[in-house]
Amino acid sequence: MLKSLRGKAGLSLFAALALLLSGCAQQASPLNPKGTQALEQLNLMILSIVIMVIVVVVVFAISIYVLVKFRARKGDNHIPKQVEGNHKLEIIWTVIPIILLAILVVPTVGYTFKHDQNLSADPDAIKVQVVAHQFWWEFNYPELGIYSSQEVVMPVGKNISFELTSADVVHSFWIPALGGKKDTNPGLTSYMHLTPTEVGVYKGKCAELCGQSHALMDFKAVVVTEEEFAAWVADMQEAPSVAAEDVAAGEEVFKNNCIQCHAIQPDAKSPVAPHLNGFAERGNVAGILQNTEENIKAWIADPVSEKPGTLMPKVDLTEEEIDQVTQYLLQLK
């Protein structure tokens, strides 16, 4: 498949497949794990629930037994024998909670340290720099020389080491199907790692209230085979390919109005806005709208109406210019 993806037909097929899968991205749910960490966390939740259910059932059973056996009976007015203190029972109901807590504490502490490992020095791990912005996500692959945004692409079965920070306020990086969340803090760098175990497209969220469009700060986690990931890397390392004769006018509009904020070249970091290399192959516009011609036009025409609080300004373009730049963006592969 790697060879076929290098051709135009293969690229078109890959783009169509990515778009289709993006439209079918699994909902954010830690109860349907698709990664090693998510599965371990789900097992820990199940263990906690089982212990709590056992405790509740036992306590209710004893309570009901006592209420029934020692209930006041009609005509019986005598005062029951007053007893207190039972060393055997006291030891039992002290030891049992300790045992239950130990059963819960051991895997909890183990997973806490295991999941908090910093794999940034692991030569086999894929390194991804995550920068959270109001209200979008920047994903850079420093070892591969790739700048991207709104979609993080990962090979299945590989450890992915995330370096997390924020460009403005506190956000929280979360792909529920793959693992737990971690805050991104301005001026600070933190680390986490995930290991996807199943190919698919999964929803990512910001899990920390960060402003007006916090609820719209979504992204896609695209898990592919190692061959597909290698093909994607090769494509992203090449300059965007467009049919210049068809979109020359749109390219000119883009250069005159958008290039100050957005970058499209693989080796150029985007100054303040999402990197647009490979934009045509993404499933969504601004993380929330399906990547269609109509939605691109709507976003360019009035981004604030689609995502309140976004820093992208409303650019004074004619309908013809919006159409031209839309056609240009749809060919950035």
Short mmCIF file of C-alpha atoms in Angstrom, two decimals:
data_model
loop_
_atom_site.label_atom_id
_atom_site.label_comp_id
_atom_site.label_asym_id
_atom_site.label_seq_id
_atom_site.Cartn_x
_atom_site.Cartn_y
_atom_site.Cartn_z
CA MET A 1 0.00 0.00 0.00
CA LEU A 2 2.98 2.29 0.60
CA LYS A 3 3.83 2.32 -3.11
CA SER A 4 0.27 2.92 -4.21
CA LEU A 5 -0.10 5.86 -1.82
CA ARG A 6 2.76 7.67 -3.51
CA GLY A 7 0.82 7.95 -6.74
CA LYS A 8 -1.93 10.45 -7.38
CA ALA A 9 -4.56 7.73 -7.46
CA GLY A 10 -3.29 6.38 -4.15
CA LEU A 11 -3.28 9.82 -2.59
CA SER A 12 -6.84 10.43 -3.71
CA LEU A 13 -7.91 7.07 -2.28
CA PHE A 14 -6.11 7.77 1.01
CA ALA A 15 -7.71 11.23 1.22
CA ALA A 16 -11.16 9.80 0.52
CA LEU A 17 -10.66 7.06 3.11
CA ALA A 18 -9.42 9.56 5.71
CA LEU A 19 -12.41 11.81 5.01
CA LEU A 20 -14.82 8.88 5.31
CA LEU A 21 -13.27 7.65 8.53
CA SER A 22 -13.17 11.17 9.96
CA GLY A 23 -16.88 11.48 9.41
CA CYS A 24 -17.28 8.22 11.35
CA ALA A 25 -14.95 9.11 14.21
CA GLN A 26 -15.81 7.21 17.34
CA GLN A 27 -17.40 9.22 20.09
CA ALA A 28 -15.33 10.22 23.08
CA SER A 29 -15.71 7.26 25.44
CA PRO A 30 -13.19 5.67 27.80
CA LEU A 31 -15.52 2.65 27.98
CA ASN A 32 -14.54 1.52 24.48
CA PRO A 33 -10.73 1.35 24.75
CA LYS A 34 -8.59 1.29 21.62
CA GLY A 35 -5.23 1.72 23.34
CA THR A 36 -3.10 0.00 25.96
CA GLN A 37 -3.44 2.78 28.53
CA ALA A 38 -7.20 3.11 28.00
CA LEU A 39 -7.68 -0.64 28.50
CA GLU A 40 -5.66 -0.62 31.72
CA GLN A 41 -7.62 2.36 33.01
CA LEU A 42 -10.90 0.67 32.15
CA ASN A 43 -9.80 -2.47 34.01
CA LEU A 44 -9.00 -0.31 37.03
CA MET A 45 -12.45 1.30 36.86
CA ILE A 46 -14.08 -2.12 36.66
CA LEU A 47 -12.06 -3.34 39.65
CA SER A 48 -13.13 -0.27 41.66
CA ILE A 49 -16.79 -0.77 40.74
CA VAL A 50 -16.67 -4.47 41.64
CA ILE A 51 -15.19 -3.71 45.07
CA MET A 52 -17.76 -0.96 45.72
CA VAL A 53 -20.65 -3.22 44.63
CA ILE A 54 -19.45 -6.01 46.93
CA VAL A 55 -19.22 -3.60 49.87
CA VAL A 56 -22.66 -2.13 49.17
CA VAL A 57 -24.28 -5.56 48.79
CA VAL A 58 -22.74 -6.87 52.03
CA VAL A 59 -23.63 -3.73 54.02
CA PHE A 60 -27.22 -3.71 52.74
CA ALA A 61 -27.60 -7.45 53.36
CA ILE A 62 -26.42 -7.12 56.97
CA SER A 63 -28.57 -4.03 57.50
CA ILE A 64 -31.70 -5.75 56.15
CA TYR A 65 -30.98 -8.87 58.23
CA VAL A 66 -30.61 -6.82 61.42
CA LEU A 67 -33.73 -4.75 60.69
CA VAL A 68 -35.82 -7.88 60.11
CA LYS A 69 -34.43 -10.08 62.90
CA PHE A 70 -34.37 -7.46 65.64
CA ARG A 71 -37.41 -5.43 64.67
CA ALA A 72 -39.89 -4.43 67.37
CA ARG A 73 -42.73 -6.96 67.57
CA LYS A 74 -46.31 -6.25 68.57
CA GLY A 75 -46.87 -6.79 72.27
CA ASP A 76 -43.17 -7.21 73.06
CA ASN A 77 -42.25 -4.26 75.31
CA HIS A 78 -39.26 -5.69 77.09
CA ILE A 79 -35.89 -3.95 76.81
CA PRO A 80 -33.39 -6.11 74.84
CA LYS A 81 -30.16 -7.18 76.41
CA GLN A 82 -27.63 -4.37 76.12
CA VAL A 83 -24.34 -5.56 74.68
CA GLU A 84 -21.27 -3.73 73.48
CA GLY A 85 -17.86 -4.59 72.15
CA ASN A 86 -16.95 -7.65 70.12
CA HIS A 87 -13.24 -7.93 69.47
CA LYS A 88 -13.66 -10.52 66.74
CA LEU A 89 -16.11 -8.38 64.76
CA GLU A 90 -14.04 -5.25 65.26
CA ILE A 91 -10.96 -6.99 63.87
CA ILE A 92 -12.95 -8.35 60.92
CA TRP A 93 -14.43 -5.01 59.85
CA THR A 94 -11.05 -3.35 60.25
CA VAL A 95 -9.06 -5.95 58.33
CA ILE A 96 -11.51 -6.36 55.44
CA PRO A 97 -11.41 -2.65 54.37
CA ILE A 98 -7.61 -2.73 54.59
CA ILE A 99 -7.53 -5.75 52.27
CA LEU A 100 -9.95 -4.12 49.83
CA LEU A 101 -7.93 -0.89 49.81
CA ALA A 102 -4.73 -2.86 49.21
CA ILE A 103 -6.34 -4.65 46.26
CA LEU A 104 -7.26 -1.25 44.80
CA VAL A 105 -4.10 0.65 45.75
CA VAL A 106 -1.56 -1.74 44.24
CA PRO A 107 -2.73 -1.51 40.59
CA THR A 108 -3.64 2.18 40.98
CA VAL A 109 -0.13 3.15 42.09
CA GLY A 110 1.40 0.82 39.50
CA TYR A 111 -0.58 2.31 36.60
CA THR A 112 0.00 5.85 37.87
CA PHE A 113 3.77 5.49 37.61
CA LYS A 114 3.58 3.40 34.44
CA HIS A 115 1.40 5.89 32.57
CA ASP A 116 3.43 8.86 33.78
CA GLN A 117 6.65 7.65 32.17
CA ASN A 118 8.47 10.16 29.98
CA LEU A 119 9.28 8.37 26.71
CA SER A 120 10.75 11.44 24.99
CA ALA A 121 14.19 9.79 25.05
CA ASP A 122 12.92 6.44 23.74
CA PRO A 123 14.37 5.99 20.22
CA ASP A 124 11.47 3.72 19.24
CA ALA A 125 8.71 6.12 20.28
CA ILE A 126 7.09 8.57 17.86
CA LYS A 127 7.58 12.11 19.23
CA VAL A 128 4.71 14.58 18.91
CA GLN A 129 4.75 18.14 20.21
CA VAL A 130 1.26 19.27 21.21
CA VAL A 131 0.57 22.99 21.56
CA ALA A 132 -2.93 23.94 22.67
CA HIS A 133 -4.43 27.20 21.42
CA GLN A 134 -7.79 28.87 21.84
CA PHE A 135 -9.49 26.92 20.27
CA TRP A 136 -7.41 24.55 18.14
CA TRP A 137 -4.56 22.06 18.42
CA GLU A 138 -1.08 22.17 16.93
CA PHE A 139 0.70 18.85 16.30
CA ASN A 140 4.37 18.88 15.33
CA TYR A 141 6.67 15.92 14.70
CA PRO A 142 10.15 17.35 15.45
CA GLU A 143 12.13 14.25 14.44
CA LEU A 144 10.24 13.99 11.15
CA GLY A 145 10.24 17.69 10.27
CA ILE A 146 6.43 17.81 10.04
CA TYR A 147 4.15 20.64 11.17
CA SER A 148 0.44 19.93 11.34
CA SER A 149 -2.76 20.78 13.18
CA GLN A 150 -6.21 19.50 14.14
CA GLU A 151 -5.38 15.86 13.28
CA VAL A 152 -2.70 13.79 14.98
CA VAL A 153 -1.70 10.76 12.90
CA MET A 154 -0.21 7.74 14.70
CA PRO A 155 0.93 4.24 13.71
CA VAL A 156 -0.86 1.39 15.43
CA GLY A 157 1.09 -0.57 18.03
CA LYS A 158 3.76 2.11 18.57
CA ASN A 159 4.39 4.20 21.67
CA ILE A 160 3.53 7.84 20.98
CA SER A 161 5.37 10.30 23.24
CA PHE A 162 3.51 13.61 23.62
CA GLU A 163 5.21 16.81 24.71
CA LEU A 164 2.43 19.06 25.98
CA THR A 165 2.29 22.83 26.38
CA SER A 166 -0.10 25.73 25.82
CA ALA A 167 0.17 28.98 23.91
CA ASP A 168 -2.37 30.88 26.02
CA VAL A 169 -4.46 29.40 28.86
CA VAL A 170 -4.72 26.02 30.58
CA HIS A 171 -6.19 23.32 28.34
CA SER A 172 -6.36 19.55 28.76
CA PHE A 173 -5.35 17.02 26.09
CA TRP A 174 -7.63 13.98 25.97
CA ILE A 175 -8.27 11.12 23.55
CA PRO A 176 -10.73 9.05 25.61
CA ALA A 177 -10.51 5.93 23.45
CA LEU A 178 -6.72 5.82 23.82
CA GLY A 179 -6.05 6.93 27.40
CA GLY A 180 -6.34 9.50 30.13
CA LYS A 181 -6.09 13.26 29.96
CA LYS A 182 -3.32 15.66 30.91
CA ASP A 183 -3.29 19.44 31.29
CA THR A 184 -1.35 21.70 28.94
CA ASN A 185 -0.01 24.73 30.80
CA PRO A 186 1.40 27.96 29.34
CA GLY A 187 5.12 28.23 30.01
CA LEU A 188 5.41 24.64 31.21
CA THR A 189 6.09 21.35 29.43
CA SER A 190 4.61 18.04 30.52
CA TYR A 191 4.75 14.57 28.98
CA MET A 192 2.47 11.62 28.45
CA HIS A 193 2.40 8.62 26.16
CA LEU A 194 -0.26 6.53 24.45
CA THR A 195 -0.12 3.22 22.59
CA PRO A 196 -2.99 2.76 20.12
CA THR A 197 -3.91 -0.87 19.49
CA GLU A 198 -6.54 -0.59 16.76
CA VAL A 199 -6.67 1.28 13.46
CA GLY A 200 -9.39 3.92 13.35
CA VAL A 201 -10.28 7.57 13.79
CA TYR A 202 -11.03 8.68 17.34
CA LYS A 203 -12.34 11.93 18.75
CA GLY A 204 -10.04 14.11 20.83
CA LYS A 205 -11.23 16.79 23.22
CA CYS A 206 -10.10 19.63 25.39
CA ALA A 207 -11.09 18.56 28.90
CA GLU A 208 -10.41 21.88 30.69
CA LEU A 209 -12.75 24.88 30.47
CA CYS A 210 -10.67 27.31 28.43
CA GLY A 211 -13.02 29.93 27.04
CA GLN A 212 -16.07 30.60 24.95
CA SER A 213 -15.59 27.77 22.45
CA HIS A 214 -14.14 25.19 24.82
CA ALA A 215 -16.85 22.71 23.81
CA LEU A 216 -15.83 23.13 20.15
CA MET A 217 -12.11 22.51 20.71
CA ASP A 218 -12.12 19.07 19.09
CA PHE A 219 -9.53 17.21 17.06
CA LYS A 220 -9.12 13.83 15.39
CA ALA A 221 -6.69 11.08 16.38
CA VAL A 222 -6.05 9.04 13.23
CA VAL A 223 -4.51 5.62 13.88
CA VAL A 224 -3.15 3.90 10.77
CA THR A 225 -0.89 0.97 9.92
CA GLU A 226 2.88 1.51 9.96
CA GLU A 227 2.94 1.41 6.14
CA GLU A 228 0.22 4.05 5.91
CA PHE A 229 2.01 6.17 8.49
CA ALA A 230 5.25 5.99 6.48
CA ALA A 231 3.33 7.07 3.39
CA TRP A 232 1.70 9.94 5.28
CA VAL A 233 5.10 11.10 6.55
CA ALA A 234 6.51 11.04 3.01
CA ASP A 235 3.55 13.04 1.73
CA MET A 236 3.73 15.62 4.52
CA GLN A 237 7.47 16.11 4.01
CA GLU A 238 6.87 17.14 0.42
CA ALA A 239 5.71 20.59 -0.58
CA PRO A 240 1.93 20.78 -1.09
CA SER A 241 0.98 19.71 -4.59
CA VAL A 242 -1.66 21.80 -6.35
CA ALA A 243 -2.70 22.18 -9.96
CA ALA A 244 -1.51 25.78 -10.20
CA GLU A 245 -3.26 26.47 -13.49
CA ASP A 246 -6.63 25.72 -11.90
CA VAL A 247 -6.22 27.65 -8.66
CA ALA A 248 -3.78 30.44 -9.47
CA ALA A 249 -6.31 33.10 -8.49
CA GLY A 250 -7.05 31.38 -5.18
CA GLU A 251 -3.37 30.97 -4.42
CA GLU A 252 -2.89 34.69 -4.96
CA VAL A 253 -5.79 35.52 -2.64
CA PHE A 254 -4.31 33.16 -0.03
CA LYS A 255 -0.87 34.75 -0.26
CA ASN A 256 -2.30 38.25 0.05
CA ASN A 257 -4.61 37.57 2.99
CA CYS A 258 -3.77 34.31 4.81
CA ILE A 259 -0.07 33.54 4.61
CA GLN A 260 0.72 36.00 7.42
CA CYS A 261 -0.92 33.57 9.88
CA HIS A 262 -1.03 30.19 8.14
CA ALA A 263 1.90 28.19 6.78
CA ILE A 264 1.67 25.51 4.11
CA GLN A 265 5.31 24.54 3.52
CA PRO A 266 6.43 21.39 5.41
CA ASP A 267 9.53 23.05 6.89
CA ALA A 268 7.81 26.28 7.96
CA LYS A 269 6.20 26.57 11.39
CA SER A 270 2.86 28.33 11.30
CA PRO A 271 3.14 31.69 13.13
CA VAL A 272 -0.18 31.90 15.01
CA ALA A 273 -2.72 29.77 13.19
CA PRO A 274 -3.17 26.12 12.11
CA HIS A 275 -0.68 24.74 9.61
CA LEU A 276 -2.47 23.92 6.35
CA ASN A 277 -0.16 21.37 4.74
CA GLY A 278 -2.38 18.44 3.75
CA PHE A 279 -5.53 20.45 4.47
CA ALA A 280 -7.53 18.83 1.66
CA GLU A 281 -7.04 15.39 3.23
CA ARG A 282 -8.34 16.36 6.67
CA GLY A 283 -11.73 15.25 7.78
CA ASN A 284 -12.76 18.50 9.43
CA VAL A 285 -12.51 22.26 9.12
CA ALA A 286 -11.65 24.03 12.41
CA GLY A 287 -12.04 20.68 14.16
CA ILE A 288 -15.84 20.81 14.09
CA LEU A 289 -17.12 21.15 10.49
CA GLN A 290 -16.96 18.41 7.91
CA ASN A 291 -14.37 19.27 5.26
CA THR A 292 -16.68 20.25 2.43
CA GLU A 293 -16.63 23.15 0.01
CA GLU A 294 -19.67 24.75 1.64
CA ASN A 295 -18.24 24.52 5.15
CA ILE A 296 -14.87 25.94 4.08
CA LYS A 297 -16.62 28.92 2.53
CA ALA A 298 -18.75 29.44 5.64
CA TRP A 299 -15.67 29.31 7.85
CA ILE A 300 -13.70 31.79 5.74
CA ALA A 301 -16.66 34.14 5.44
CA ASP A 302 -17.36 34.37 9.18
CA PRO A 303 -15.28 32.16 11.49
CA VAL A 304 -16.61 33.70 14.71
CA SER A 305 -20.18 32.65 13.88
CA GLU A 306 -18.97 29.03 13.60
CA LYS A 307 -16.65 29.06 16.62
CA PRO A 308 -17.33 31.98 19.00
CA GLY A 309 -14.20 33.50 20.48
CA THR A 310 -11.86 32.22 17.79
CA LEU A 311 -8.95 34.54 17.06
CA MET A 312 -9.28 34.09 13.31
CA PRO A 313 -10.52 37.43 11.97
CA LYS A 314 -13.24 37.95 9.43
CA VAL A 315 -11.28 38.84 6.29
CA ASP A 316 -12.88 41.29 3.87
CA LEU A 317 -13.18 39.06 0.81
CA THR A 318 -15.72 38.99 -1.98
CA GLU A 319 -17.76 35.86 -2.64
CA GLU A 320 -15.64 35.24 -5.72
CA GLU A 321 -12.42 35.49 -3.70
CA ILE A 322 -13.81 33.15 -1.04
CA ASP A 323 -14.67 30.64 -3.74
CA GLN A 324 -11.20 30.97 -5.27
CA VAL A 325 -9.33 30.45 -2.01
CA THR A 326 -11.64 27.53 -1.18
CA GLN A 327 -10.73 25.80 -4.44
CA TYR A 328 -7.06 26.40 -3.63
CA LEU A 329 -7.37 24.89 -0.14
CA LEU A 330 -9.18 21.85 -1.51
CA GLN A 331 -6.06 21.01 -3.54
CA LEU A 332 -3.54 21.27 -0.69
CA LYS A 333 -2.53 17.62 -0.45
#
